[in-house]
Tab-separated table of N, CA and C in Angstrom:
chain	number	residue	atom	x	y	z
A	1	UNK	N	9.512	30.828	1.532
A	1	UNK	CA	9.829	30.144	1.591
A	1	UNK	C	11.323	29.752	1.576
A	2	UNK	N	11.649	28.912	3.346
A	2	UNK	CA	12.986	27.875	2.898
A	2	UNK	C	13.356	27.124	2.380
A	3	UNK	N	14.046	26.758	1.452
A	3	UNK	CA	14.099	25.234	1.704
A	3	UNK	C	15.267	24.745	2.069
A	4	UNK	N	14.409	23.893	2.508
A	4	UNK	CA	15.310	23.058	4.214
A	4	UNK	C	15.477	21.713	3.650
A	5	UNK	N	15.417	21.150	2.697
A	5	UNK	CA	15.624	20.139	1.453
A	5	UNK	C	15.753	19.832	0.229
A	6	UNK	N	16.269	19.741	-0.898
A	6	UNK	CA	16.805	19.570	-1.911
A	6	UNK	C	15.982	18.919	-2.269
A	7	UNK	N	15.383	18.286	-3.798
A	7	UNK	CA	14.574	16.810	-4.216
A	7	UNK	C	15.943	16.530	-4.545
A	8	UNK	N	15.786	15.146	-3.996
A	8	UNK	CA	17.045	14.076	-4.441
A	8	UNK	C	16.739	12.737	-5.202
A	9	UNK	N	18.015	11.968	-5.772
A	9	UNK	CA	17.468	11.040	-5.830
A	9	UNK	C	18.286	10.169	-4.782
A	10	UNK	N	17.284	9.255	-4.962
A	10	UNK	CA	17.690	7.847	-3.986
A	10	UNK	C	18.294	6.258	-4.744
A	11	UNK	N	19.508	5.971	-3.777
A	11	UNK	CA	19.053	4.666	-5.152
A	11	UNK	C	19.763	3.195	-3.528
A	12	UNK	N	18.728	2.621	-3.699
A	12	UNK	CA	18.621	1.453	-2.979
A	12	UNK	C	19.482	0.355	-2.760
A	13	UNK	N	20.453	0.125	-3.300
A	13	UNK	CA	20.785	-1.470	-3.430
A	13	UNK	C	19.979	-2.301	-2.515
A	14	UNK	N	19.320	-3.796	-3.421
A	14	UNK	CA	19.038	-4.763	-2.716
A	14	UNK	C	18.785	-5.989	-3.487
A	15	UNK	N	19.669	-6.906	-2.428
A	15	UNK	CA	20.118	-8.197	-2.898
A	15	UNK	C	19.285	-9.300	-2.180
A	16	UNK	N	19.725	-10.757	-3.278
A	16	UNK	CA	18.520	-11.563	-2.620
A	16	UNK	C	19.123	-12.609	-3.034
A	17	UNK	N	18.954	-13.919	-2.186
A	17	UNK	CA	19.437	-14.890	-2.275
A	17	UNK	C	18.088	-16.244	-2.931
A	18	UNK	N	17.777	-16.698	-4.116
A	18	UNK	CA	16.724	-16.551	-4.334
A	18	UNK	C	16.081	-18.335	-4.640
A	19	UNK	N	15.395	-18.621	-4.490
A	19	UNK	CA	14.814	-20.206	-4.804
A	19	UNK	C	13.406	-20.400	-5.002
A	20	UNK	N	13.329	-20.907	-6.328
A	20	UNK	CA	11.939	-20.987	-6.768
A	20	UNK	C	11.500	-23.064	-6.299
A	21	UNK	N	9.898	-22.827	-6.111
A	21	UNK	CA	9.442	-24.597	-6.088
A	21	UNK	C	9.568	-24.642	-6.883
A	22	UNK	N	9.815	-26.261	-6.610
A	22	UNK	CA	10.215	-26.408	-8.123
A	22	UNK	C	8.594	-27.228	-9.078
A	23	UNK	N	8.187	-27.120	-10.019
A	23	UNK	CA	6.640	-27.300	-10.558
A	23	UNK	C	5.802	-26.611	-10.041
A	24	UNK	N	5.732	-25.044	-9.875
A	24	UNK	CA	5.364	-24.206	-9.441
A	24	UNK	C	5.307	-23.040	-10.331
A	25	UNK	N	4.367	-22.005	-11.111
A	25	UNK	CA	4.899	-20.528	-11.607
A	25	UNK	C	5.717	-19.865	-10.946
A	26	UNK	N	6.524	-19.439	-11.764
A	26	UNK	CA	7.893	-18.163	-11.774
A	26	UNK	C	7.446	-17.106	-10.652
A	27	UNK	N	7.816	-17.677	-9.733
A	27	UNK	CA	7.910	-15.825	-8.423
A	27	UNK	C	7.624	-17.249	-7.726
A	28	UNK	N	6.928	-18.275	-7.289
A	28	UNK	CA	6.425	-18.934	-6.206
A	28	UNK	C	8.009	-19.756	-5.302
A	29	UNK	N	8.342	-19.344	-4.361
A	29	UNK	CA	9.236	-19.364	-3.640
A	29	UNK	C	9.709	-18.537	-2.614
A	30	UNK	N	11.191	-18.154	-2.362
A	30	UNK	CA	11.578	-17.950	-1.508
A	30	UNK	C	12.489	-16.824	-1.605
A	31	UNK	N	13.026	-15.630	-0.849
A	31	UNK	CA	14.134	-14.833	-1.363
A	31	UNK	C	14.263	-14.114	-0.092
A	32	UNK	N	16.272	-14.348	0.347
A	32	UNK	CA	16.515	-13.763	1.020
A	32	UNK	C	17.624	-13.233	0.953
A	33	UNK	N	17.805	-12.124	2.086
A	33	UNK	CA	18.325	-10.797	1.879
A	33	UNK	C	20.049	-11.252	2.094
A	34	UNK	N	20.680	-10.410	1.065
A	34	UNK	CA	22.050	-10.878	1.484
A	34	UNK	C	23.206	-9.654	0.669
A	35	UNK	N	23.921	-10.120	0.401
A	35	UNK	CA	25.149	-8.726	-0.287
A	35	UNK	C	25.251	-9.212	-1.769
A	36	UNK	N	25.823	-8.459	-2.233
A	36	UNK	CA	26.136	-8.330	-3.866
A	36	UNK	C	26.856	-9.782	-4.277
A	37	UNK	N	27.654	-10.560	-3.113
A	37	UNK	CA	28.623	-11.184	-3.410
A	37	UNK	C	27.429	-12.423	-2.321
A	38	UNK	N	26.359	-12.522	-2.228
A	38	UNK	CA	25.624	-14.046	-2.331
A	38	UNK	C	25.798	-14.085	-0.620
A	39	UNK	N	26.834	-12.760	0.403
A	39	UNK	CA	26.336	-13.553	1.533
A	39	UNK	C	25.155	-13.435	2.327
A	40	UNK	N	24.461	-13.733	2.918
A	40	UNK	CA	23.101	-13.733	3.872
A	40	UNK	C	23.747	-13.329	4.653
A	41	UNK	N	22.526	-12.132	4.837
A	41	UNK	CA	22.069	-11.034	5.743
A	41	UNK	C	21.493	-11.396	6.994
A	42	UNK	N	22.278	-12.364	7.716
A	42	UNK	CA	21.465	-12.728	8.921
A	42	UNK	C	20.498	-12.059	9.971
A	43	UNK	N	21.435	-10.947	10.538
A	43	UNK	CA	20.402	-10.213	11.224
A	43	UNK	C	19.451	-9.427	10.752
A	44	UNK	N	19.168	-9.502	9.349
A	44	UNK	CA	17.753	-9.112	8.399
A	44	UNK	C	16.622	-10.422	8.548
A	45	UNK	N	17.079	-11.142	8.973
A	45	UNK	CA	16.054	-12.241	8.901
A	45	UNK	C	15.691	-12.982	10.374
A	46	UNK	N	14.165	-12.853	10.186
A	46	UNK	CA	13.780	-14.078	11.714
A	46	UNK	C	13.578	-15.130	11.791
A	47	UNK	N	13.707	-15.605	13.119
A	47	UNK	CA	14.058	-17.165	13.084
A	47	UNK	C	12.887	-18.048	11.752
A	48	UNK	N	11.971	-17.350	11.490
A	48	UNK	CA	11.317	-17.970	10.557
A	48	UNK	C	12.287	-18.553	9.309
A	49	UNK	N	12.279	-17.342	8.862
A	49	UNK	CA	13.347	-16.934	7.684
A	49	UNK	C	14.445	-18.093	7.703
A	50	UNK	N	15.621	-17.792	8.598
A	50	UNK	CA	16.427	-18.927	9.051
A	50	UNK	C	16.197	-20.375	9.233
A	51	UNK	N	14.900	-20.464	9.342
A	51	UNK	CA	14.706	-22.191	9.426
A	51	UNK	C	14.075	-22.369	7.525
A	52	UNK	N	13.453	-21.700	7.164
A	52	UNK	CA	13.379	-22.035	5.465
A	52	UNK	C	14.564	-21.205	4.936
A	53	UNK	N	15.502	-20.710	5.319
A	53	UNK	CA	16.956	-21.167	4.590
A	53	UNK	C	17.938	-22.487	4.283
A	54	UNK	N	17.723	-22.822	5.448
A	54	UNK	CA	18.160	-24.275	5.762
A	54	UNK	C	17.280	-25.123	5.034
A	55	UNK	N	15.910	-25.047	5.472
A	55	UNK	CA	15.136	-25.890	4.443
A	55	UNK	C	15.470	-26.142	2.916
A	56	UNK	N	15.649	-24.703	2.703
A	56	UNK	CA	16.064	-24.654	1.073
A	56	UNK	C	17.156	-24.878	0.529
A	57	UNK	N	18.353	-25.041	1.825
A	57	UNK	CA	19.798	-25.564	1.093
A	57	UNK	C	19.712	-26.575	1.956
A	58	UNK	N	18.946	-27.638	2.380
A	58	UNK	CA	19.345	-28.608	3.011
A	58	UNK	C	18.768	-29.925	1.489
A	59	UNK	N	18.064	-29.624	1.437
A	59	UNK	CA	17.133	-30.309	0.126
A	59	UNK	C	16.041	-30.921	1.086
A	60	UNK	N	15.313	-30.136	2.207
A	60	UNK	CA	13.753	-30.401	2.806
A	60	UNK	C	12.875	-29.720	1.882
A	61	UNK	N	13.344	-28.770	1.668
A	61	UNK	CA	12.161	-28.454	0.207
A	61	UNK	C	12.839	-28.405	-0.940
A	62	UNK	N	11.260	-28.737	-2.420
A	62	UNK	CA	11.723	-29.237	-3.347
A	62	UNK	C	11.917	-27.817	-4.331
A	63	UNK	N	13.130	-26.752	-4.019
A	63	UNK	CA	13.076	-26.398	-4.522
A	63	UNK	C	14.502	-26.067	-5.257
A	64	UNK	N	14.770	-24.998	-6.457
A	64	UNK	CA	15.677	-24.836	-7.507
A	64	UNK	C	16.037	-23.203	-6.911
A	65	UNK	N	17.664	-23.614	-6.512
A	65	UNK	CA	18.696	-21.717	-6.661
A	65	UNK	C	18.648	-21.586	-8.279
A	66	UNK	N	18.097	-20.341	-7.918
A	66	UNK	CA	17.813	-18.694	-8.774
A	66	UNK	C	19.002	-18.067	-9.019
A	67	UNK	N	19.865	-18.587	-7.647
A	67	UNK	CA	21.231	-17.013	-7.756
A	67	UNK	C	20.707	-16.004	-6.964
A	68	UNK	N	21.483	-15.472	-6.596
A	68	UNK	CA	21.675	-13.355	-6.242
A	68	UNK	C	20.467	-13.097	-7.299
A	69	UNK	N	20.140	-12.102	-7.471
A	69	UNK	CA	18.935	-11.248	-7.604
A	69	UNK	C	18.876	-9.957	-7.344
A	70	UNK	N	19.274	-9.170	-8.508
A	70	UNK	CA	19.363	-7.998	-7.858
A	70	UNK	C	17.722	-6.952	-8.090
A	71	UNK	N	17.810	-6.107	-7.051
A	71	UNK	CA	16.416	-5.804	-6.504
A	71	UNK	C	16.529	-4.174	-6.404
A	72	UNK	N	17.511	-3.773	-6.842
A	72	UNK	CA	17.872	-2.054	-6.238
A	72	UNK	C	17.468	-1.574	-6.953
A	73	UNK	N	16.792	0.003	-6.590
A	73	UNK	CA	16.128	0.681	-7.419
A	73	UNK	C	16.408	1.688	-6.751
A	74	UNK	N	15.968	2.851	-7.840
A	74	UNK	CA	15.945	4.520	-7.305
A	74	UNK	C	14.536	5.317	-7.167
A	75	UNK	N	14.326	5.895	-6.406
A	75	UNK	CA	13.139	6.831	-6.138
A	75	UNK	C	13.631	8.325	-6.123
A	76	UNK	N	12.802	9.124	-5.967
A	76	UNK	CA	13.073	10.409	-6.189
A	76	UNK	C	12.310	10.776	-4.642
A	77	UNK	N	12.907	11.627	-3.553
A	77	UNK	CA	12.330	12.635	-2.553
A	77	UNK	C	12.076	13.855	-2.901
A	78	UNK	N	11.000	14.549	-2.777
A	78	UNK	CA	10.712	15.740	-2.899
A	78	UNK	C	11.820	16.908	-2.018
A	79	UNK	N	11.658	17.682	-2.816
A	79	UNK	CA	11.770	18.749	-1.628
A	79	UNK	C	11.507	19.674	-1.128
A	80	UNK	N	11.578	19.945	0.476
A	80	UNK	CA	10.668	19.827	1.660
A	80	UNK	C	11.211	22.074	1.976
A	81	UNK	N	10.099	22.688	1.905
A	81	UNK	CA	9.711	23.464	2.668
A	81	UNK	C	9.790	24.288	3.890
A	82	UNK	N	10.015	25.350	3.871
A	82	UNK	CA	10.024	25.788	5.317
A	82	UNK	C	8.670	27.203	4.874
A	83	UNK	N	7.170	27.028	5.356
A	83	UNK	CA	6.685	28.148	5.296
A	83	UNK	C	6.490	29.381	6.347
A	84	UNK	N	6.385	29.961	5.727
A	84	UNK	CA	6.730	31.328	6.638
A	84	UNK	C	6.086	31.527	7.841
A	85	UNK	N	5.053	30.270	7.906
A	85	UNK	CA	4.122	29.873	9.273
A	85	UNK	C	5.108	29.195	9.615
A	86	UNK	N	6.329	27.892	9.142
A	86	UNK	CA	7.319	27.462	10.395
A	86	UNK	C	6.272	26.200	9.918
A	87	UNK	N	5.333	26.213	9.091
A	87	UNK	CA	5.279	24.166	8.440
A	87	UNK	C	6.680	23.704	7.161
A	88	UNK	N	6.530	22.954	7.487
A	88	UNK	CA	7.632	22.439	6.614
A	88	UNK	C	6.672	21.652	5.487
A	89	UNK	N	6.791	21.438	4.020
A	89	UNK	CA	5.811	21.144	2.663
A	89	UNK	C	6.813	20.298	2.524
A	90	UNK	N	6.260	19.486	1.787
A	90	UNK	CA	6.870	18.224	0.914
A	90	UNK	C	5.976	19.324	-0.804
A	91	UNK	N	7.117	19.455	-1.961
A	91	UNK	CA	7.166	20.638	-2.818
A	91	UNK	C	6.725	19.454	-3.329
A	92	UNK	N	5.794	18.214	-3.601
A	92	UNK	CA	5.550	17.095	-4.611
A	92	UNK	C	5.657	17.423	-6.387
A	93	UNK	N	4.446	18.375	-6.172
A	93	UNK	CA	2.928	18.862	-7.217
A	93	UNK	C	3.813	19.856	-7.748
A	94	UNK	N	2.456	20.663	-8.448
A	94	UNK	CA	2.899	21.337	-9.392
A	94	UNK	C	2.633	22.889	-8.100
A	95	UNK	N	1.476	22.243	-7.704
A	95	UNK	CA	0.624	23.429	-6.777
A	95	UNK	C	0.895	22.424	-4.827
A	96	UNK	N	1.126	22.822	-4.406
A	96	UNK	CA	1.758	22.235	-2.439
A	96	UNK	C	0.664	23.281	-1.790
A	97	UNK	N	0.479	22.878	-1.080
A	97	UNK	CA	-0.622	24.142	0.047
A	97	UNK	C	-0.200	23.474	1.290
A	98	UNK	N	0.228	24.617	1.928
A	98	UNK	CA	0.530	24.631	3.494
A	98	UNK	C	-0.642	24.583	4.792
A	99	UNK	N	-0.788	23.585	5.671
A	99	UNK	CA	-2.055	23.907	6.490
A	99	UNK	C	-2.027	25.318	6.835
A	100	UNK	N	-1.273	26.337	6.426
A	100	UNK	CA	-1.803	27.548	6.776
A	100	UNK	C	-2.616	28.141	5.770
A	101	UNK	N	-2.947	27.598	4.734
A	101	UNK	CA	-3.434	28.077	3.426
A	101	UNK	C	-2.588	28.471	2.289
A	102	UNK	N	-1.590	28.827	2.148
A	102	UNK	CA	-0.677	29.395	1.147
A	102	UNK	C	0.033	28.487	0.312
A	103	UNK	N	-0.328	29.030	-0.971
A	103	UNK	CA	0.311	27.731	-1.846
A	103	UNK	C	1.632	28.357	-2.291
A	104	UNK	N	2.338	27.324	-2.897
A	104	UNK	CA	3.446	26.798	-3.357
A	104	UNK	C	4.091	26.249	-4.482
A	105	UNK	N	4.191	26.990	-5.068
A	105	UNK	CA	4.527	25.517	-6.900
A	105	UNK	C	6.441	24.363	-6.183
A	106	UNK	N	6.238	23.698	-7.187
A	106	UNK	CA	7.147	22.417	-7.096
A	106	UNK	C	8.800	22.634	-6.458
A	107	UNK	N	9.097	24.798	-6.840
A	107	UNK	CA	9.970	25.228	-6.571
A	107	UNK	C	9.992	26.234	-5.013
A	108	UNK	N	8.618	26.115	-4.814
A	108	UNK	CA	9.130	26.692	-3.530
A	108	UNK	C	8.417	28.356	-3.369
A	109	UNK	N	8.577	28.634	-4.995
A	109	UNK	CA	7.795	30.126	-5.144
A	109	UNK	C	6.267	30.397	-4.563
A	110	UNK	N	6.081	31.360	-4.204
A	110	UNK	CA	4.561	31.743	-3.811
A	110	UNK	C	3.692	31.803	-4.908
A	111	UNK	N	2.684	30.818	-4.974
A	111	UNK	CA	1.762	31.450	-5.231
A	111	UNK	C	0.338	32.328	-4.990
A	112	UNK	N	-0.715	33.152	-6.138
A	112	UNK	CA	-1.713	33.716	-5.424
A	112	UNK	C	-2.405	32.942	-4.809
A	113	UNK	N	-3.334	33.629	-4.348
A	113	UNK	CA	-4.154	32.991	-3.752
A	113	UNK	C	-5.059	32.693	-4.609
A	114	UNK	N	-5.412	31.179	-4.559
A	114	UNK	CA	-6.585	30.484	-5.251
A	114	UNK	C	-8.110	30.926	-5.597
A	115	UNK	N	-8.880	32.702	-4.861
A	115	UNK	CA	-9.392	33.925	-5.290
A	115	UNK	C	-9.115	34.003	-6.803
A	116	UNK	N	-7.883	34.181	-6.804
A	116	UNK	CA	-7.305	34.799	-8.002
A	116	UNK	C	-7.271	33.972	-9.172
A	117	UNK	N	-7.336	32.717	-8.867
A	117	UNK	CA	-7.373	31.910	-10.128
A	117	UNK	C	-8.367	31.660	-11.425
A	118	UNK	N	-7.830	31.468	-12.182
A	118	UNK	CA	-8.252	31.573	-13.114
A	118	UNK	C	-9.791	30.500	-12.956
A	119	UNK	N	-10.965	30.310	-13.540
A	119	UNK	CA	-11.366	28.931	-13.329
A	119	UNK	C	-10.491	28.563	-14.473
A	120	UNK	N	-10.909	26.354	-13.999
A	120	UNK	CA	-10.158	26.046	-14.688
A	120	UNK	C	-11.220	25.856	-16.248
A	121	UNK	N	-10.235	25.377	-17.013
A	121	UNK	CA	-10.311	25.113	-18.445
A	121	UNK	C	-11.412	24.758	-18.997
A	122	UNK	N	-13.090	24.734	-19.449
A	122	UNK	CA	-13.735	23.156	-19.827
A	122	UNK	C	-14.035	23.649	-21.942
A	123	UNK	N	-13.907	22.389	-22.412
A	123	UNK	CA	-13.562	22.134	-23.460
A	123	UNK	C	-15.088	22.886	-23.622
A	124	UNK	N	-16.170	22.199	-22.975
A	124	UNK	CA	-17.017	22.589	-23.226
A	124	UNK	C	-17.922	23.246	-23.603
């Protein structure tokens, strides 16, 4: 197997300009995309969201401004390998099966065919 993409950590920065409905449980309100400084990202909002933002700003809606919130997150993208058959497979788990039937571990090393594996351990 040839590794075509190494496992990588991806960090996504996401900020939002948040408003909370007055007299409602936490989490009820509006969240509008913005940058770290609170500049609204108008191109990412449909017209309905723009109208809601205006209503929040001008007092039409009974909301309280919660500030700019950081909703950034990080996740792992698995390595990908090209099997000898040409298929690209994600190397997510300890065992990764190609559509052709070959088995690989999470590092892309070939494993013996399942017919050669021991039976699963059973405590009983």
